[in-house]
């Protein structure tokens, strides 16, 4: 009565002032100030969210808890008090982040990266056309068309990119899907159902199996209550909840159930102590939505490429601007020339080439179970140097499986392969048969219906994960469990509970006897046994055999396996006749002096392909770090099984030793250094200590980690210069997934939240698929280099005609529209076809590329394509140009300085070197013939350029000419397109081309052959003298 009187004051109307002041001290935010955080900056708020949850509501006494939250366990809150708190604290919901409008997102796609360079080019084209239109009559439309085409290229690729994006706005919607809609609350001593949004701190709620927990609650009553915390902590097993505070860490204690987790068994009553954004899930949601995303490696490379191209363009433009002034041009014409040179340097087709190449690779990866959401992530995976992998479902099969049996004083291996290709158990052992019978009968798991054609291990079953493992093991090795249960009907049962730690059932056997069977924690079962079954006979369970049992128990437990003990007893049929009523509340049957049958140990076994995949990662120089919410012993065992920790590695489990470990030579380095870090130890580590662990250990396992810790691990790797890939399937993984350079979610077991936060989804949840993705990512980076080298080399034969036009005043050798025909026509398919080129060598045997040194476009590539290949191509074009001019009477010496007279429409008597007169129309036709031939010459020399771009180091005879049929088709395509553009009636007139004689195709062929011979020789020298001058200056 005194307690009720004490608690009755919790309903006083003035109590909310005390409550509000207390909660302000705790950092509780009111509705209006939910994101104000007392004037903190965004960075400070984000840093707060990265810290571990610091609460003591689960540790304090019931009396103090009720006083703190002004509530009463029996009567709950009054409606009036709840309304006040709701008005002050806001609804129990997750606050959505500020959303960008679709227009803003689209504009970002249009005006970032490579698109910006194309927009600048388009603007300069429009400016040039506008100036010419204002100052002259009958202005050519070339600059206008070029500007329009550049703008269209940007808009089309921008729309394409926009459609591929738009994930961030859906992250919070996925969190909302996890929130329950209604809940049962006790107000004024009465039960009522309310919307979850109306729940406030201090409310007493009831939760039953099948419900989602409506807020963070402290459990005050529990009846077999279990929750699935896998989305929060990575725990694959349902966890029992009780009123007992078992751990300082709120994520580990048994008396707290968290917002949005699922209740799987029993029921409970609890008191709300955190709501909305303040809940653990709310903090994760806010952290995830507020985390900035890093610029992808390919985006950085494209930005670097833009800087190079811009530098080259502006450098050339300014040089010839000055030259034009020196040569006597007025400054307006010099500016027009400057604009023309800058525009000529813009590779119009490259944006489309890069986008299509990445799309083709994304489609190829999707066929291999890697679904790419963000195109740039295709290459990011190839750049990855660290993979932080979850354990359950990624490295393992995501199903508890019996791995070992101990009976007849021996440990027996059980087949854990996914296809059951291993050895079967000996069915002739009487003890083994007895163990299987106990495991099958003392078990509540059942197979679901309509699965006759499904393999046993893949059948769906109801019940606890461990019991499902036992069910499948017995079914696989002995026979139908359903038939076994039918032949041995159950008479009584004591279900498993966390206090007793055993399960017991009594059955009538086929021969009319009564059999008691028991399973549970091995130490509890062994304590109840006086005999042990050896070779089918009961023997005294004395010190010797008990020692053997304990040794086996420790060995199996040391493997990270969950071990269960099994026992049985045949009851006297005279004492327990068929009509005997067994009382399970107050047992009227023996529960001691049982016969110990054996042990069965379970684990979620590694996927078959994972060890080989981890080994490939090692060969490729990629560090694989396991980050899991599971127990350190289990995590270490799986890490050793899959090769994340080598068998002979020295393992540091003391965080101080792990942090202090330094790189050294000698025996320790040969053995390798591994570290297994518990989440509690990680919590106490400084940033420098964490960085030391990550730097000085090649093999690392982080166990029992929280979402914030996963994020800190990712940031630590990034501080060390690593490109980080993160795998995950739960809500707890979403901050790390978003912060990583590439987040990889699980397609089968992954939550919607994790899928939305990730850049890539593994459709088969298999780590081995990541390695396939890494290989594809590395290959596309190499092939993009080849595509860019091929595309840029034609820039020189496109730019130099304009430069010669300015510097030497010759008739223009190549028109603007013709340049577009090359960049967006003949070059496009061949450039894209290089995406299909196979790897030159085993790309998974080399180290990850250094983002600071191994660039997509570097000085060596520019040296080769601009200073060597491009010059040769330009030479072929000019040779063709001067040949045609010479054949028609204009010798090279006569062309220099002739431009003004050539372009003078009133001059119809221009004499050539042979004394012939040429009118304006004749000169125009000859110029268009030369421009067409120059265009054809570029196509011809691009044949050689395409072939040499197939390989950066290998000889073409090694790489093979026929290994890429798409490339061969590309050569045919560009040739056919060149013929079509040049000879199609009407079209050639619009493009200012002339149908040329077959002989004018031939002048470019010697240059084509020379380019091929030159580059084959260059690569021969490069291979013979690794690290020499040729490699330093030309190997890109």
PDB file of N, CA, C and O in Angstrom, residues 437-438 441-442 503-507 515-519 567-569:
ATOM      1  N   UNK A 437      17.629 -41.040 -31.933  1.00  0.00           N
ATOM      2  CA  UNK A 437      16.249 -41.163 -31.446  1.00  0.00           C
ATOM      3  C   UNK A 437      15.940 -40.084 -30.408  1.00  0.00           C
ATOM      4  O   UNK A 437      14.888 -39.447 -30.453  1.00  0.00           O
ATOM      5  N   UNK A 438      16.869 -39.844 -29.486  1.00  0.00           N
ATOM      6  CA  UNK A 438      16.654 -38.803 -28.475  1.00  0.00           C
ATOM      7  C   UNK A 438      16.547 -37.431 -29.156  1.00  0.00           C
ATOM      8  O   UNK A 438      15.669 -36.627 -28.833  1.00  0.00           O
ATOM      9  N   UNK A 441      13.101 -37.209 -30.965  1.00  0.00           N
ATOM     10  CA  UNK A 441      11.894 -37.179 -30.129  1.00  0.00           C
ATOM     11  C   UNK A 441      11.852 -35.970 -29.201  1.00  0.00           C
ATOM     12  O   UNK A 441      10.794 -35.349 -29.030  1.00  0.00           O
ATOM     13  N   UNK A 442      12.980 -35.645 -28.598  1.00  0.00           N
ATOM     14  CA  UNK A 442      13.024 -34.496 -27.682  1.00  0.00           C
ATOM     15  C   UNK A 442      13.261 -33.236 -28.505  1.00  0.00           C
ATOM     16  O   UNK A 442      14.298 -32.583 -28.422  1.00  0.00           O
ATOM     17  N   UNK A 503      15.318 -29.677 -21.851  1.00  0.00           N
ATOM     18  CA  UNK A 503      13.991 -30.029 -22.344  1.00  0.00           C
ATOM     19  C   UNK A 503      13.813 -31.523 -22.120  1.00  0.00           C
ATOM     20  O   UNK A 503      14.746 -32.302 -22.341  1.00  0.00           O
ATOM     21  N   UNK A 504      12.633 -31.904 -21.700  1.00  0.00           N
ATOM     22  CA  UNK A 504      12.373 -33.313 -21.377  1.00  0.00           C
ATOM     23  C   UNK A 504      11.048 -33.732 -22.015  1.00  0.00           C
ATOM     24  O   UNK A 504      10.086 -32.957 -22.036  1.00  0.00           O
ATOM     25  N   UNK A 505      11.018 -34.955 -22.537  1.00  0.00           N
ATOM     26  CA  UNK A 505       9.744 -35.507 -23.019  1.00  0.00           C
ATOM     27  C   UNK A 505       9.706 -37.002 -22.730  1.00  0.00           C
ATOM     28  O   UNK A 505      10.747 -37.663 -22.608  1.00  0.00           O
ATOM     29  N   UNK A 506       8.486 -37.521 -22.596  1.00  0.00           N
ATOM     30  CA  UNK A 506       8.278 -38.936 -22.278  1.00  0.00           C
ATOM     31  C   UNK A 506       7.444 -39.544 -23.398  1.00  0.00           C
ATOM     32  O   UNK A 506       6.443 -38.961 -23.845  1.00  0.00           O
ATOM     33  N   UNK A 507       7.856 -40.718 -23.876  1.00  0.00           N
ATOM     34  CA  UNK A 507       7.230 -41.328 -25.038  1.00  0.00           C
ATOM     35  C   UNK A 507       6.901 -42.795 -24.785  1.00  0.00           C
ATOM     36  O   UNK A 507       7.598 -43.482 -24.019  1.00  0.00           O
ATOM     37  N   UNK A 515       9.714 -44.374 -22.484  1.00  0.00           N
ATOM     38  CA  UNK A 515      11.067 -43.842 -22.598  1.00  0.00           C
ATOM     39  C   UNK A 515      11.072 -42.358 -22.245  1.00  0.00           C
ATOM     40  O   UNK A 515      10.301 -41.571 -22.788  1.00  0.00           O
ATOM     41  N   UNK A 516      11.945 -41.992 -21.303  1.00  0.00           N
ATOM     42  CA  UNK A 516      12.163 -40.584 -20.954  1.00  0.00           C
ATOM     43  C   UNK A 516      13.411 -40.120 -21.684  1.00  0.00           C
ATOM     44  O   UNK A 516      14.467 -40.775 -21.601  1.00  0.00           O
ATOM     45  N   UNK A 517      13.312 -39.005 -22.417  1.00  0.00           N
ATOM     46  CA  UNK A 517      14.468 -38.461 -23.136  1.00  0.00           C
ATOM     47  C   UNK A 517      14.657 -36.999 -22.726  1.00  0.00           C
ATOM     48  O   UNK A 517      13.693 -36.286 -22.440  1.00  0.00           O
ATOM     49  N   UNK A 518      15.922 -36.578 -22.694  1.00  0.00           N
ATOM     50  CA  UNK A 518      16.234 -35.223 -22.240  1.00  0.00           C
ATOM     51  C   UNK A 518      17.386 -34.663 -23.061  1.00  0.00           C
ATOM     52  O   UNK A 518      18.311 -35.374 -23.435  1.00  0.00           O
ATOM     53  N   UNK A 519      17.298 -33.365 -23.357  1.00  0.00           N
ATOM     54  CA  UNK A 519      18.428 -32.679 -24.005  1.00  0.00           C
ATOM     55  C   UNK A 519      18.572 -31.302 -23.381  1.00  0.00           C
ATOM     56  O   UNK A 519      17.607 -30.750 -22.822  1.00  0.00           O
ATOM     57  N   UNK A 567      20.346 -37.427 -23.037  1.00  0.00           N
ATOM     58  CA  UNK A 567      20.263 -38.522 -22.073  1.00  0.00           C
ATOM     59  C   UNK A 567      18.918 -39.227 -22.227  1.00  0.00           C
ATOM     60  O   UNK A 567      17.973 -38.678 -22.817  1.00  0.00           O
ATOM     61  N   UNK A 568      18.810 -40.447 -21.679  1.00  0.00           N
ATOM     62  CA  UNK A 568      17.558 -41.195 -21.749  1.00  0.00           C
ATOM     63  C   UNK A 568      17.429 -42.098 -20.515  1.00  0.00           C
ATOM     64  O   UNK A 568      18.387 -42.331 -19.784  1.00  0.00           O
ATOM     65  N   UNK A 569      16.221 -42.606 -20.328  1.00  0.00           N
ATOM     66  CA  UNK A 569      15.958 -43.593 -19.271  1.00  0.00           C
ATOM     67  C   UNK A 569      14.692 -44.368 -19.655  1.00  0.00           C
ATOM     68  O   UNK A 569      13.676 -43.775 -20.013  1.00  0.00           O
TER      69      UNK A 569
END
